[in-house]
Short mmCIF file of C-alpha atoms in Angstrom, two decimals:
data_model
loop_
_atom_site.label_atom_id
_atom_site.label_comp_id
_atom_site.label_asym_id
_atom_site.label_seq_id
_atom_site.Cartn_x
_atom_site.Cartn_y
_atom_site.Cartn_z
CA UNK A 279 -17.44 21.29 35.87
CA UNK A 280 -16.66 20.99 32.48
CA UNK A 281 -19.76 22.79 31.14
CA UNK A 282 -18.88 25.88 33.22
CA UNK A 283 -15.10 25.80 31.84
CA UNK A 284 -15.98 25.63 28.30
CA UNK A 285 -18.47 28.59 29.02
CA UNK A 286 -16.08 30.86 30.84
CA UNK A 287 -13.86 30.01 27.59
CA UNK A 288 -16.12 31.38 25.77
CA UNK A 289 -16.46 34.33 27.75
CA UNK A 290 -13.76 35.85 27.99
CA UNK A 291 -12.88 35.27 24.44
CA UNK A 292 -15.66 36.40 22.83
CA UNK A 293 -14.93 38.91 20.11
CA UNK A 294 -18.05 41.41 19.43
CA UNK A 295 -15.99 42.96 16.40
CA UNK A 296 -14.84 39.72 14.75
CA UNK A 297 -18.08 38.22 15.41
CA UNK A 298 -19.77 40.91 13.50
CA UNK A 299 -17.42 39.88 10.66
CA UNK A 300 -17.76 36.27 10.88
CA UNK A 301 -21.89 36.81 10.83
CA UNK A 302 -20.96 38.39 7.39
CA UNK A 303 -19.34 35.36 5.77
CA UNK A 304 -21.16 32.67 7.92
CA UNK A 305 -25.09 32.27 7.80
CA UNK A 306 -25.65 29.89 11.12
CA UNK A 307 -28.74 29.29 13.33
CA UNK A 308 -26.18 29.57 16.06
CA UNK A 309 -24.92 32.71 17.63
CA UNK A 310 -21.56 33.62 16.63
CA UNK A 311 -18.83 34.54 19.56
CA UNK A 312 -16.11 35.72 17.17
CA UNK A 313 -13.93 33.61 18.76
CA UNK A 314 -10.06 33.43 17.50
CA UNK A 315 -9.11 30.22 15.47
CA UNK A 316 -5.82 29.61 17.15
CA UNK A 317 -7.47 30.47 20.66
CA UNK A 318 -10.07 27.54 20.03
CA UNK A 319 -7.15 25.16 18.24
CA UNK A 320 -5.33 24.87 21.35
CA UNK A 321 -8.29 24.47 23.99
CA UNK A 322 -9.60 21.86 22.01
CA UNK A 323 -6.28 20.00 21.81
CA UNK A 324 -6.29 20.46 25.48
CA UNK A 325 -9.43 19.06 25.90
CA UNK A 326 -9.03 15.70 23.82
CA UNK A 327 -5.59 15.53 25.57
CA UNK A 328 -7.58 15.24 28.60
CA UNK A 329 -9.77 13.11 27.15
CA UNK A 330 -12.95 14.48 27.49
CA UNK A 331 -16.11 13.28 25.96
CA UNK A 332 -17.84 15.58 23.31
CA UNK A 333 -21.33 14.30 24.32
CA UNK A 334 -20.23 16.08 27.80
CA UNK A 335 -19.97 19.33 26.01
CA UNK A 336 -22.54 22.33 25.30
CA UNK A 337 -23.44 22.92 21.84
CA UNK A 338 -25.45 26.30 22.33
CA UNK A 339 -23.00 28.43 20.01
CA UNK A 340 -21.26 28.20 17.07
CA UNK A 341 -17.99 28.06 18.45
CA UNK A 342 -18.99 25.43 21.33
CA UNK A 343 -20.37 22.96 18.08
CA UNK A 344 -16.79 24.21 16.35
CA UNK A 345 -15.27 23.62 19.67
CA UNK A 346 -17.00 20.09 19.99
CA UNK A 347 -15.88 18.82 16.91
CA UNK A 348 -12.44 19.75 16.75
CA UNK A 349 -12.09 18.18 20.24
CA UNK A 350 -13.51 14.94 18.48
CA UNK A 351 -10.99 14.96 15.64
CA UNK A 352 -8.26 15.51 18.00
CA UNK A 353 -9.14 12.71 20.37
CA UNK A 354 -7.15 9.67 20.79
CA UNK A 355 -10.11 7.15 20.12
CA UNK A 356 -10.79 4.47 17.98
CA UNK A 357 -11.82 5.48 14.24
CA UNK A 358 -15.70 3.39 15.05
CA UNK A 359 -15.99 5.65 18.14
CA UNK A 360 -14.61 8.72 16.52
CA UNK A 361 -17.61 8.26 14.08
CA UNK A 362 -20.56 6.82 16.20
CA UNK A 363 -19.65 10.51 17.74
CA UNK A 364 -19.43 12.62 14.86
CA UNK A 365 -22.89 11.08 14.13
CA UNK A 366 -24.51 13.09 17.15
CA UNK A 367 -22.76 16.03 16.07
CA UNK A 368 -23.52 16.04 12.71
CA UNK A 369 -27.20 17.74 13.25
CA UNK A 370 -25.83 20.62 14.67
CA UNK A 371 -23.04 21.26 11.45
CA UNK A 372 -24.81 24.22 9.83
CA UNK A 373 -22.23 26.62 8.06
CA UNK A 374 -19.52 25.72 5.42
CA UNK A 375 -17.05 27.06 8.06
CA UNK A 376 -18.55 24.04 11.03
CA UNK A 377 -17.95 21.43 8.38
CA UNK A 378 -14.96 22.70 7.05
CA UNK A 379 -12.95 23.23 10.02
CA UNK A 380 -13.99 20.08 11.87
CA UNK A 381 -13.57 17.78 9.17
CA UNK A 382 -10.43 19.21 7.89
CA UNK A 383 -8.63 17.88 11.44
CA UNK A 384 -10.43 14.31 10.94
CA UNK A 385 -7.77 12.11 9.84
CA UNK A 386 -7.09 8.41 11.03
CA UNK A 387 -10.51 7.77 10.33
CA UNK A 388 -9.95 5.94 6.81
CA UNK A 389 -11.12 2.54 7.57
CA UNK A 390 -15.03 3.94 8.06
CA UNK A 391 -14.68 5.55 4.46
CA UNK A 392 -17.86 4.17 3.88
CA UNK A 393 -19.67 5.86 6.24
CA UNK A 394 -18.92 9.06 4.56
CA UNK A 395 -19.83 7.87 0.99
CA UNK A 396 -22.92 7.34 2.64
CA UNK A 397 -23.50 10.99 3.89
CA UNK A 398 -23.23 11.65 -0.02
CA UNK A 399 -26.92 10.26 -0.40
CA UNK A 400 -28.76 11.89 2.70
CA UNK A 401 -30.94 14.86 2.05
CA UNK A 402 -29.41 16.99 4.17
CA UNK A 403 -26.63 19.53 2.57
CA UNK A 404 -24.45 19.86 5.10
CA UNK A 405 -24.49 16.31 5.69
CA UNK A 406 -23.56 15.67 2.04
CA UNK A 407 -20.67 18.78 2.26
CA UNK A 408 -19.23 16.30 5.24
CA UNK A 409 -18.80 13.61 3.11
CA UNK A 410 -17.30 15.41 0.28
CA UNK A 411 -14.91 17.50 2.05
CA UNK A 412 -13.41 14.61 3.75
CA UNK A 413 -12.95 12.58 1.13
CA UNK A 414 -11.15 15.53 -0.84
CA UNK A 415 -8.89 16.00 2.14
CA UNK A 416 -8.25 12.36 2.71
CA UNK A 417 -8.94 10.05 -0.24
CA UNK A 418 -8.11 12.76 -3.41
CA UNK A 419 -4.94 12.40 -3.38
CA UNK A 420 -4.56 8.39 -3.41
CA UNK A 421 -6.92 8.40 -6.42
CA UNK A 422 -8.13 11.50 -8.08
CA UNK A 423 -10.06 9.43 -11.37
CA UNK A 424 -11.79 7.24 -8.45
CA UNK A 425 -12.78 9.83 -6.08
CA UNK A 426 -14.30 12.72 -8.69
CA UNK A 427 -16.04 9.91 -10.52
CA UNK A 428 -17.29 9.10 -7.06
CA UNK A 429 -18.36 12.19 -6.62
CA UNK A 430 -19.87 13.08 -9.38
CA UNK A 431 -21.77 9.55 -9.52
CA UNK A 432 -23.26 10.09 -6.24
CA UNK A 433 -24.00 13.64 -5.52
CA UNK A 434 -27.15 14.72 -6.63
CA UNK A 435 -28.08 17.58 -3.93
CA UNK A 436 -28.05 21.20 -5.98
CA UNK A 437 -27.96 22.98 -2.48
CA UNK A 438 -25.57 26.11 -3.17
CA UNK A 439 -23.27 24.60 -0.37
CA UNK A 440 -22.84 21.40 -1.81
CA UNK A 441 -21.78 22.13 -4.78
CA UNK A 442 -19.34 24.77 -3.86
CA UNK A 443 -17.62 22.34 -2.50
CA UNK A 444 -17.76 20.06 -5.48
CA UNK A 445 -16.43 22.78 -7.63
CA UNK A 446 -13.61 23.50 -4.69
CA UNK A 447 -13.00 18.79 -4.57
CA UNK A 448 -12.76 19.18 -8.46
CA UNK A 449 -10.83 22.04 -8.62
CA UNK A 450 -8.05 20.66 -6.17
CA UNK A 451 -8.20 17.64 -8.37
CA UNK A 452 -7.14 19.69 -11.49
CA UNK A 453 -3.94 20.51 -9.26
CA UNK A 454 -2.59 16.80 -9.37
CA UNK A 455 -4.46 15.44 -12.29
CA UNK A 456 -4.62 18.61 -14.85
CA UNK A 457 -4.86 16.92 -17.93
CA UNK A 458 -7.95 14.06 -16.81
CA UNK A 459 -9.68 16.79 -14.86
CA UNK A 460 -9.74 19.41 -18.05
CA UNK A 461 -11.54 16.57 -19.87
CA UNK A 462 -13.80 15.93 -17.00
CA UNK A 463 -14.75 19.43 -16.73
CA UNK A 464 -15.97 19.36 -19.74
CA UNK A 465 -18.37 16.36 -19.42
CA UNK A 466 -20.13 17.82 -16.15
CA UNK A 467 -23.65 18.24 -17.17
CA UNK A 468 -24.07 20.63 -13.62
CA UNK A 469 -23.31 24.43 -15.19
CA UNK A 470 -22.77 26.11 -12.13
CA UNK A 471 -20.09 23.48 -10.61
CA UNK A 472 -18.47 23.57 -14.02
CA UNK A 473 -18.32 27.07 -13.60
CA UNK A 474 -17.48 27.41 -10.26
CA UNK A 475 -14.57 24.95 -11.27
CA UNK A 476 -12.87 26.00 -13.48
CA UNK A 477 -13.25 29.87 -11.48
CA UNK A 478 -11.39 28.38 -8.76
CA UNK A 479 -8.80 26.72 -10.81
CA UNK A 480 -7.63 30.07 -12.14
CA UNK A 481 -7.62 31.39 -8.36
CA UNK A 482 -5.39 28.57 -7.31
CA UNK A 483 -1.22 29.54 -6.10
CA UNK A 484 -0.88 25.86 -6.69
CA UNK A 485 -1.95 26.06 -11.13
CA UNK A 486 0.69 27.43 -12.97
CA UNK A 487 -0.24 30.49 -15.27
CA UNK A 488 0.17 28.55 -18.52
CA UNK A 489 -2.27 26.17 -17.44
CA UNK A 490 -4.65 28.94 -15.85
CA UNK A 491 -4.56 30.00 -19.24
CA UNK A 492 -6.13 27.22 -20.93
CA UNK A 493 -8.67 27.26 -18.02
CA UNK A 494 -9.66 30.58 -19.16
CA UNK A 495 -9.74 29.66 -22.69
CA UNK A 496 -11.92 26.92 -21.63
CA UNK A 497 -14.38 28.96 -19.44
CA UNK A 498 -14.53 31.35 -22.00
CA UNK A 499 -15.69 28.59 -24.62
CA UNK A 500 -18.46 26.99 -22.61
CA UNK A 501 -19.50 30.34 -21.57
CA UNK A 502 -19.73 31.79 -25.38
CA UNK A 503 -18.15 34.89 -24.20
CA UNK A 504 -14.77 36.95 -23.45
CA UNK A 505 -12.90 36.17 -19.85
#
């Protein structure tokens, strides 16, 4: 049975040590297994090779509701099913690293864009951190202007999580549009994603240092203080 193969999976992957760790940087109603990323990559493409249905699947751990989605995002079904699907799931995404990992593998899925410019208005965080962390991986780059006005015309949830990844959407904005997204910076009325901004922009490989420079400059000025 497929239930019974997922859990023996688990089994005899579990990592006590690592999962110790992971309880450290994720806070989840779910237990934690500690189970290796690569480990769970490649039984999940073997699963959606086979073609198995995630609503077949146990979700009693944070690695079987990991496991679940990235099985969905590697299945070879249509992007309305792919969706309807991710909607049953979507209760059980409870951690920054759940909605991170799953919807980082979602792509083909463009044509129900809507759908996750919806998610930006439910009252659920990690609902809302969905939405924006897909369309930062899949719609920034086509239009950065569009998709942080988007954002920031839409997203009204202060939840920590949500607007950590706002800061991290905006901040991989200032990578392709550096001069628009300085200016923008500057108009967000939200302190803390300003700040969290403009903190990851100077942390980024991908900003050169004169322009993490005038980041700094900046931070320092809205701050009122030395960086």
């Amino acid at each position: 049975m497929l239930e019974d193969e997922i859990k023996e999976f688990i089994a005899t992957h579990t990592d006590e040590k690592k999962a110790r760790f992971d309880e450290g940087l994720i806070s989840s109603s779910y237990e934690i297994k500690g189970i290796n990323m690569n480990d769970m990559n490649c039984f999940s493409k073997n699963l959606a090779k086979r073609g198995v249905d995630i609503e077949r699947m146990p979700l009693s751990c944070h690695e079987e509701i990991l496991l679940a989605g990235m099985t969905l995002a590697y299945s070879k079904i249509s992007p309305k099913d792919k969706v309807e699907k991710l909607k049953m799931l979507l209760p059980y995404i409870d951690n920054w690293a759940t909605c991170d990992m799953i919807v980082s593998r979602l792509k083909g899925v463009e044509s129900e864009r809507e759908f996750f410019i919806e998610l930006l208005h439910s009252n659920r965080p990690f609902y809302i951190r969905v939405g924006i962390v897909w369309l930062m991986k899949f719609e920034l780059k086509k239009d950065v202007i569009k998709t942080v006005n988007l954002l920031n015309d839409n997203v009204r949830n202060t939840n920590y999580y949500v607007e950590m990844a706002l800061a991290w959407c905006y901040a991989e904005a200032m990578i392709v549009e550096f001069d628009y997204m300085i200016e923008f910076v500057q108009r967000l009325e939200r302190y803390v994603v300003r700040n969290r901004t403009l903190q990851k922009a100077t942390e980024s490989f991908r900003i050169s240092d004169e322009r993490k420079k005038e980041v700094r400059a900046l931070r320092s000025r809205l701050l009122g203080m030395e960086i």
